[in-house]
Tab-separated table of C-alpha atoms in Angstrom:
chain	number	residue	atom	x	y	z
A	1	MET	CA	110.438	-51.979	249.337
A	2	GLY	CA	114.161	-52.729	249.586
A	3	PRO	CA	115.510	-55.938	249.533
A	4	THR	CA	115.223	-57.140	253.238
A	5	ASP	CA	111.669	-55.614	253.714
A	6	TYR	CA	108.545	-58.284	253.709
A	7	ILE	CA	105.054	-58.056	253.128
A	8	GLY	CA	103.291	-61.409	254.095
A	9	PRO	CA	100.712	-62.913	252.519
A	10	HIS	CA	97.037	-61.769	253.926
A	11	ARG	CA	95.213	-63.968	255.909
A	12	PRO	CA	91.637	-64.069	256.987
A	13	ARG	CA	90.973	-63.360	260.626
A	14	SER	CA	88.567	-66.408	262.035
A	15	VAL	CA	86.840	-66.450	265.031
A	16	PRO	CA	87.640	-68.515	267.816
A	17	HIS	CA	85.164	-71.420	268.623
A	18	ASP	CA	84.854	-71.935	272.543
A	19	PRO	CA	81.926	-74.615	272.859
A	20	LEU	CA	80.617	-74.744	276.121
A	21	ARG	CA	80.924	-77.259	278.674
A	22	ASP	CA	78.917	-80.680	278.080
A	23	ASP	CA	77.045	-79.972	280.706
A	24	ASP	CA	76.102	-76.845	279.502
A	25	SER	CA	74.134	-78.509	276.195
A	26	HIS	CA	71.044	-76.271	277.199
A	27	LEU	CA	72.504	-73.353	276.630
A	28	ALA	CA	73.092	-71.737	273.260
A	29	GLU	CA	76.411	-71.824	271.688
A	30	LEU	CA	78.145	-68.869	269.922
A	31	PRO	CA	77.969	-69.084	266.128
A	32	ALA	CA	80.745	-70.105	264.149
A	33	GLN	CA	80.850	-66.754	262.313
A	34	ALA	CA	80.835	-63.253	263.772
A	35	GLU	CA	78.599	-62.715	260.556
A	36	GLU	CA	75.711	-64.615	262.147
A	37	PRO	CA	73.622	-63.513	265.063
A	38	LEU	CA	73.115	-65.107	268.466
A	39	ARG	CA	69.046	-65.863	268.548
A	40	PHE	CA	67.340	-67.545	271.526
A	41	THR	CA	64.247	-67.557	273.426
A	42	VAL	CA	63.692	-65.807	277.024
A	43	ALA	CA	63.123	-68.812	279.346
A	44	PRO	CA	60.539	-68.472	281.971
A	45	GLU	CA	62.881	-67.885	284.900
A	46	GLN	CA	64.172	-64.760	283.222
A	47	GLY	CA	61.074	-62.646	282.819
A	48	GLY	CA	62.139	-59.727	284.052
A	49	TRP	CA	65.405	-59.716	283.815
A	50	ARG	CA	67.667	-56.889	281.712
A	51	LEU	CA	68.267	-57.863	278.464
A	52	ASP	CA	72.091	-57.952	279.119
A	53	ARG	CA	71.482	-60.528	282.181
A	54	ALA	CA	69.571	-62.359	280.218
A	55	ILE	CA	71.914	-62.945	277.349
A	56	ALA	CA	74.947	-63.540	279.470
A	57	ALA	CA	72.950	-66.560	281.499
A	58	VAL	CA	72.766	-67.772	278.093
A	59	VAL	CA	76.580	-67.800	277.047
A	60	PRO	CA	78.352	-67.297	280.457
A	61	SER	CA	81.496	-67.637	278.974
A	62	ILE	CA	81.156	-64.171	277.885
A	63	SER	CA	81.896	-61.126	280.340
A	64	ARG	CA	78.587	-58.614	280.699
A	65	SER	CA	80.630	-56.006	280.299
A	66	GLN	CA	81.144	-57.740	276.530
A	67	ILE	CA	77.621	-58.454	275.946
A	68	GLN	CA	77.059	-55.088	276.652
A	69	GLY	CA	79.488	-53.642	274.148
A	70	TRP	CA	78.055	-56.253	271.484
A	71	ILE	CA	74.428	-54.317	272.175
A	72	GLU	CA	75.611	-50.721	272.154
A	73	HIS	CA	77.653	-51.404	268.623
A	74	GLY	CA	75.907	-54.415	267.284
A	75	GLY	CA	72.620	-53.783	267.959
A	76	ALA	CA	70.283	-56.240	269.636
A	77	ARG	CA	66.889	-57.196	269.041
A	78	VAL	CA	63.694	-58.757	270.906
A	79	ASN	CA	60.870	-59.892	268.884
A	80	SER	CA	62.448	-57.908	265.764
A	81	LEU	CA	62.732	-55.082	267.548
A	82	ALA	CA	65.868	-52.854	268.535
A	83	ALA	CA	66.398	-52.775	272.214
A	84	ARG	CA	68.985	-51.624	274.802
A	85	ALA	CA	70.845	-53.618	277.513
A	86	ARG	CA	68.979	-52.053	280.377
A	87	ASP	CA	65.058	-53.605	278.555
A	88	ARG	CA	63.265	-55.847	280.377
A	89	VAL	CA	62.374	-59.406	278.576
A	90	ALA	CA	59.356	-61.550	279.174
A	91	PRO	CA	59.601	-65.224	279.041
A	92	GLY	CA	58.927	-66.376	274.773
A	93	ASP	CA	60.761	-63.381	274.112
A	94	ARG	CA	62.832	-63.950	271.238
A	95	VAL	CA	66.456	-62.515	271.374
A	96	GLU	CA	68.805	-61.652	268.229
A	97	VAL	CA	72.110	-60.144	269.412
A	98	GLN	CA	75.124	-59.740	267.034
A	99	VAL	CA	78.215	-61.217	268.125
A	100	GLN	CA	81.703	-59.313	267.832
A	101	GLN	CA	85.218	-60.426	268.605
A	102	ALA	CA	86.631	-58.672	271.388
A	103	PRO	CA	90.364	-57.156	270.189
A	104	GLU	CA	92.173	-59.447	272.408
A	105	ALA	CA	90.839	-62.471	270.248
A	106	THR	CA	92.425	-61.451	267.176
A	107	ALA	CA	95.911	-59.849	268.447
A	108	PHE	CA	98.179	-62.488	267.579
A	109	GLU	CA	97.112	-63.128	264.040
A	110	PRO	CA	99.249	-62.412	261.003
A	111	GLU	CA	99.149	-59.274	259.406
A	112	PRO	CA	101.361	-57.742	256.277
A	113	ILE	CA	103.968	-55.479	257.960
A	114	PRO	CA	107.193	-54.277	256.319
A	115	LEU	CA	109.904	-55.932	258.537
A	116	SER	CA	113.556	-54.550	257.790
A	117	ILE	CA	115.465	-57.879	258.177
A	118	VAL	CA	119.134	-57.588	259.386
A	119	HIS	CA	120.084	-61.472	259.873
A	120	GLU	CA	118.495	-64.613	259.673
A	121	ASP	CA	119.374	-68.008	260.002
A	122	GLU	CA	117.904	-71.496	261.900
A	123	MET	CA	118.075	-70.076	264.777
A	124	ILE	CA	117.461	-66.065	265.086
A	125	ILE	CA	116.212	-63.238	262.897
A	126	VAL	CA	117.732	-59.702	264.026
A	127	LEU	CA	115.689	-56.909	262.803
A	128	ASP	CA	115.480	-53.205	262.571
A	129	LYS	CA	112.250	-51.720	264.068
A	130	PRO	CA	111.087	-48.807	262.847
A	131	ALA	CA	109.816	-45.964	265.126
A	132	GLY	CA	106.367	-46.079	265.851
A	133	LEU	CA	106.056	-49.617	265.863
A	134	VAL	CA	104.232	-51.538	268.706
A	135	VAL	CA	106.389	-54.680	269.823
A	136	HIS	CA	103.673	-56.712	271.687
A	137	PRO	CA	99.540	-56.625	271.195
A	138	GLY	CA	98.195	-54.758	274.515
A	139	ALA	CA	95.291	-52.035	275.310
A	140	GLY	CA	94.864	-49.710	272.579
A	141	ASN	CA	97.257	-51.637	270.260
A	142	TRP	CA	95.340	-55.094	269.206
A	143	GLY	CA	96.711	-55.216	265.802
A	144	GLY	CA	99.385	-53.537	263.533
A	145	THR	CA	102.413	-54.777	266.105
A	146	LEU	CA	105.779	-56.307	265.145
A	147	LEU	CA	104.453	-59.383	266.921
A	148	ASN	CA	101.650	-59.472	264.137
A	149	GLY	CA	104.231	-58.695	261.412
A	150	LEU	CA	106.459	-61.925	262.551
A	151	LEU	CA	103.885	-64.227	262.573
A	152	ALA	CA	102.899	-63.170	258.504
A	153	TYR	CA	106.709	-63.211	258.035
A	154	CYS	CA	107.309	-66.924	259.341
A	155	PRO	CA	104.461	-68.636	260.167
A	156	ALA	CA	106.100	-71.548	262.165
A	157	LEU	CA	106.754	-68.850	264.643
A	158	ALA	CA	103.136	-69.081	266.008
A	159	ALA	CA	104.181	-72.094	267.977
A	160	VAL	CA	107.160	-70.097	270.009
A	161	PRO	CA	106.032	-68.191	272.589
A	162	ARG	CA	105.062	-63.971	271.995
A	163	ALA	CA	106.367	-65.375	268.266
A	164	GLY	CA	110.032	-65.656	269.575
A	165	ILE	CA	110.684	-61.864	271.033
A	166	VAL	CA	112.994	-62.054	273.375
A	167	HIS	CA	113.175	-58.175	273.851
A	168	ARG	CA	111.237	-55.026	273.534
A	169	LEU	CA	111.732	-51.533	272.726
A	170	ASP	CA	109.422	-48.786	273.384
A	171	ALA	CA	106.949	-47.739	270.116
A	172	GLY	CA	109.180	-44.149	269.696
A	173	THR	CA	112.657	-46.115	269.665
A	174	SER	CA	113.797	-47.454	266.865
A	175	GLY	CA	116.675	-50.025	266.405
A	176	LEU	CA	117.666	-53.611	266.266
A	177	MET	CA	115.882	-56.844	268.322
A	178	VAL	CA	116.576	-60.240	268.348
A	179	VAL	CA	113.485	-62.943	267.939
A	180	ALA	CA	114.221	-67.004	268.267
A	181	LYS	CA	112.628	-69.170	265.997
A	182	THR	CA	112.095	-72.020	268.280
A	183	ALA	CA	111.057	-72.076	272.292
A	184	ALA	CA	114.786	-73.793	273.004
A	185	VAL	CA	116.693	-70.798	271.245
A	186	GLN	CA	114.600	-68.157	273.259
A	187	LEU	CA	114.802	-69.788	276.255
A	188	ASP	CA	118.779	-69.800	275.672
A	189	LEU	CA	118.414	-65.974	274.671
A	190	VAL	CA	116.679	-65.403	277.962
A	191	ARG	CA	119.197	-66.794	279.610
A	192	GLN	CA	122.091	-64.343	278.386
A	193	LEU	CA	119.853	-61.478	278.895
A	194	GLN	CA	119.540	-62.629	282.340
A	195	GLN	CA	123.141	-63.012	282.754
A	196	ARG	CA	123.953	-59.737	281.194
A	197	SER	CA	125.951	-61.458	278.300
A	198	ILE	CA	123.832	-59.727	275.378
A	199	LEU	CA	124.868	-56.470	274.257
A	200	ARG	CA	122.733	-53.594	273.872
A	201	GLU	CA	123.865	-50.387	272.874
A	202	TYR	CA	121.701	-47.465	272.404
A	203	TRP	CA	122.298	-43.722	270.699
A	204	ALA	CA	121.015	-40.975	272.731
A	205	ILE	CA	120.853	-37.449	272.302
A	206	VAL	CA	120.097	-35.654	275.495
A	207	THR	CA	119.622	-31.960	276.551
A	208	GLY	CA	122.034	-30.641	278.383
A	209	VAL	CA	126.100	-31.584	278.825
A	210	THR	CA	126.600	-34.492	280.393
A	211	PRO	CA	129.912	-36.004	282.232
A	212	PRO	CA	131.992	-38.181	280.187
A	213	ALA	CA	131.199	-41.208	281.132
A	214	GLY	CA	128.831	-42.690	284.625
A	215	THR	CA	126.609	-45.733	285.590
A	216	ILE	CA	123.373	-44.920	287.040
A	217	GLU	CA	122.010	-47.514	289.024
A	218	ALA	CA	118.568	-46.535	290.414
A	219	SER	CA	115.667	-48.946	290.881
A	220	LEU	CA	112.094	-48.135	288.863
A	221	SER	CA	108.756	-48.551	289.380
A	222	ARG	CA	105.328	-46.543	287.774
A	223	ASP	CA	104.575	-42.928	288.708
A	224	PRO	CA	101.307	-43.542	290.655
A	225	ARG	CA	100.463	-40.158	289.398
A	226	ASN	CA	100.653	-41.030	285.423
A	227	PRO	CA	100.422	-44.810	284.584
A	228	LEU	CA	102.129	-44.145	281.427
A	229	ARG	CA	105.205	-43.151	283.029
A	230	PHE	CA	107.786	-44.708	285.336
A	231	ARG	CA	110.377	-43.010	287.943
A	232	VAL	CA	113.011	-43.584	290.129
A	233	SER	CA	111.624	-45.093	293.156
A	234	ARG	CA	112.503	-47.098	296.411
A	235	ALA	CA	109.082	-48.808	296.686
A	236	ALA	CA	109.058	-51.749	297.359
A	237	ASN	CA	107.809	-53.139	294.314
A	238	ALA	CA	110.846	-51.201	292.516
A	239	ARG	CA	112.753	-53.262	290.268
A	240	ALA	CA	115.825	-52.584	289.942
A	241	ALA	CA	117.887	-50.887	286.986
A	242	ARG	CA	121.182	-50.228	285.737
A	243	THR	CA	122.161	-48.133	282.203
A	244	ARG	CA	125.543	-47.578	281.539
A	245	TYR	CA	126.600	-44.603	279.198
A	246	ARG	CA	129.658	-42.419	277.743
A	247	ARG	CA	129.289	-39.353	275.841
A	248	ILE	CA	130.485	-39.500	272.368
A	249	ALA	CA	130.121	-35.402	271.458
A	250	VAL	CA	128.696	-32.335	272.778
A	251	SER	CA	126.868	-29.749	270.367
A	252	GLU	CA	126.275	-26.049	272.017
A	253	PRO	CA	123.702	-23.647	270.323
A	254	ALA	CA	124.941	-21.938	266.826
A	255	ALA	CA	125.462	-17.761	267.669
A	256	GLY	CA	122.031	-16.576	267.242
A	257	GLN	CA	120.320	-19.627	268.197
A	258	VAL	CA	118.118	-20.208	270.994
A	259	GLY	CA	117.993	-23.500	273.631
A	260	PRO	CA	120.163	-25.620	275.561
A	261	ALA	CA	123.496	-27.578	274.265
A	262	LEU	CA	123.113	-31.089	273.321
A	263	SER	CA	125.123	-34.762	274.251
A	264	TRP	CA	125.546	-37.276	272.034
A	265	LEU	CA	125.432	-40.371	274.721
A	266	ALA	CA	125.881	-44.035	274.010
A	267	CYS	CA	123.950	-46.420	276.450
A	268	ARG	CA	124.319	-49.947	277.278
A	269	LEU	CA	121.764	-52.089	279.431
A	270	ASP	CA	122.644	-53.939	282.493
A	271	THR	CA	119.037	-54.691	283.020
A	272	GLY	CA	115.727	-53.779	280.940
A	273	ARG	CA	113.755	-52.250	282.604
A	274	THR	CA	110.202	-50.322	280.532
A	275	HIS	CA	111.513	-46.492	279.632
A	276	GLN	CA	114.850	-47.517	281.489
A	277	ILE	CA	117.300	-45.199	279.412
A	278	ARG	CA	114.731	-42.571	279.270
A	279	VAL	CA	113.604	-42.455	283.370
A	280	HIS	CA	117.597	-43.049	284.037
A	281	LEU	CA	118.596	-39.954	281.803
A	282	GLU	CA	115.795	-37.673	283.003
A	283	SER	CA	116.505	-38.651	287.127
A	284	ILE	CA	119.958	-36.910	286.265
A	285	GLY	CA	118.841	-33.455	284.527
A	286	HIS	CA	119.479	-35.003	281.158
A	287	PRO	CA	116.170	-35.988	279.399
A	288	LEU	CA	115.783	-37.491	275.400
A	289	VAL	CA	115.199	-34.811	273.054
A	290	GLY	CA	111.717	-34.952	271.790
A	291	ASP	CA	110.588	-37.206	274.531
A	292	PRO	CA	106.960	-37.051	274.953
A	293	LEU	CA	106.686	-38.251	278.083
A	294	TYR	CA	110.063	-37.226	280.203
A	295	CYS	CA	111.221	-34.216	278.646
A	296	ARG	CA	109.439	-31.383	279.722
A	297	ARG	CA	110.756	-28.141	277.433
A	298	ARG	CA	111.359	-28.639	273.729
A	299	ALA	CA	114.576	-28.109	272.334
A	300	ALA	CA	115.117	-25.691	269.948
A	301	THR	CA	118.765	-26.165	268.790
A	302	ALA	CA	117.566	-26.904	265.475
A	303	GLY	CA	114.346	-27.426	263.239
A	304	ALA	CA	115.041	-31.333	263.124
A	305	ALA	CA	115.110	-31.445	267.380
A	306	LEU	CA	111.667	-29.200	267.034
A	307	ALA	CA	110.213	-31.540	264.147
A	308	LEU	CA	111.031	-34.833	266.140
A	309	GLN	CA	107.930	-36.342	266.750
A	310	ARG	CA	109.376	-39.223	269.337
A	311	GLN	CA	112.315	-39.777	271.626
A	312	ALA	CA	115.862	-39.511	270.130
A	313	LEU	CA	117.067	-42.773	270.740
A	314	HIS	CA	118.020	-45.999	268.383
A	315	ALA	CA	119.243	-49.075	269.824
A	316	CYS	CA	122.393	-49.010	267.112
A	317	ARG	CA	124.337	-52.140	268.311
A	318	LEU	CA	123.563	-55.616	269.434
A	319	SER	CA	125.846	-58.561	270.061
A	320	VAL	CA	124.585	-62.214	271.114
A	321	GLU	CA	126.295	-65.755	271.475
A	322	SER	CA	124.836	-67.136	268.481
A	323	PRO	CA	122.812	-70.217	269.218
A	324	ALA	CA	123.523	-71.711	265.706
A	325	ARG	CA	127.392	-71.275	265.681
A	326	ALA	CA	130.150	-70.669	268.494
A	327	GLY	CA	131.124	-67.127	268.718
A	328	TRP	CA	129.752	-63.788	269.239
A	329	MET	CA	127.745	-62.108	266.161
A	330	THR	CA	127.410	-58.632	266.487
A	331	TRP	CA	125.260	-55.819	264.134
A	332	PHE	CA	125.314	-52.186	263.677
A	333	ARG	CA	122.491	-50.369	262.198
A	334	PRO	CA	122.761	-46.441	262.055
A	335	PRO	CA	119.823	-44.091	262.836
A	336	PRO	CA	116.738	-43.952	260.485
A	337	ALA	CA	116.544	-40.493	258.410
A	338	ASP	CA	114.494	-38.583	261.383
A	339	LEU	CA	117.071	-38.943	264.129
A	340	LEU	CA	119.710	-39.021	261.785
A	341	GLN	CA	118.284	-35.549	260.161
A	342	LEU	CA	118.378	-34.200	263.922
A	343	MET	CA	121.817	-35.349	264.076
A	344	ARG	CA	123.587	-33.391	261.197
A	345	GLU	CA	122.243	-30.551	261.918
A	346	VAL	CA	123.722	-30.352	265.145
A	347	GLY	CA	127.127	-31.769	264.161
A	348	PHE	CA	126.718	-35.469	265.144
A	349	ALA	CA	128.137	-37.826	262.361
A	350	GLY	CA	125.371	-40.398	263.406
A	351	ASP	CA	125.688	-42.604	260.012
A	352	ARG	CA	128.856	-44.832	261.455
A	353	PRO	CA	129.632	-46.761	263.918
A	354	VAL	CA	131.525	-45.433	267.059
A	355	GLU	CA	133.211	-46.911	269.559
A	356	ALA	CA	132.674	-45.422	272.759
A	357	PHE	CA	132.905	-48.704	275.079
A	358	ALA	CA	135.477	-51.216	275.404
A	359	PRO	CA	136.135	-53.723	274.649
A	360	ASP	CA	132.816	-54.577	272.568
A	361	ARG	CA	131.385	-56.919	274.960
A	362	PRO	CA	129.333	-56.804	277.840
A	363	GLU	CA	131.013	-55.881	281.208
């Protein structure tokens, strides 16, 4: 672990206590600890009800589907006998069910996750996110995210919306991100994003030979045939998106090798839509190498291209107007080992900065 990597202290996860209203005092409250089962006696008017309905009547703050999950995974007992959600209960039955936390309840808990800190002052944190790290908790990724790691690294971020995260990178994209340490700084950085004054530059390795430079201005919406994908769209709900790119170099397949040529691009975002660079480059016929959603063919020009397990996209440069001092602050980080190996194999020198755009400020 390097000097800027950090593993925060472990904090035990607690179960949030959501007390019922005062006028619901005749109902049961959830136990204070997840290890304690919920216990109650079936009321006369609940005779003949399904077990899950009877439990829902006792703890109305919990959804029926969540209660069914408790019964299925944690087990429920009626009069000390195992029971199912659809079983009927009778007045006087003694019900015991093991309470389980919904994954959302622990989504914003600190977790000891290594973070590569590039810069830190009293206002901001700049970090180099590795590929594979999800930024925000969500369905399927309620823990182990960048947000969880930030809360462990800097507990004060618990008081800032989204733990100070201002913008995000796709899980498979590596590179630089800025995090605000106060809500006021977060608002300032969001303003800079809205005014397009934050410089975000990405390196992308794409299939085929692109034009030397270009601007892709095309609105995006979710693909109705695949909810994981986005697409260029003219639908009413599509969101405007603009990407500028400059070609840095081209690599043709070596003699005896099979596969397309590859282009090394520098891309700058004027908007920050989900999958924006990935969708825009695919829309002009040059998808990112290794992209699991948008590249339908595997580039076979080199072993590293075949081995790459994610899209060949890295946020290499970040420039913001410093909230702590007058003037601009700019950072550059070369791609991580997997992408750097691909670039080296095809003859791209990706370990040093390249000035593809001039001037080095938002245009």
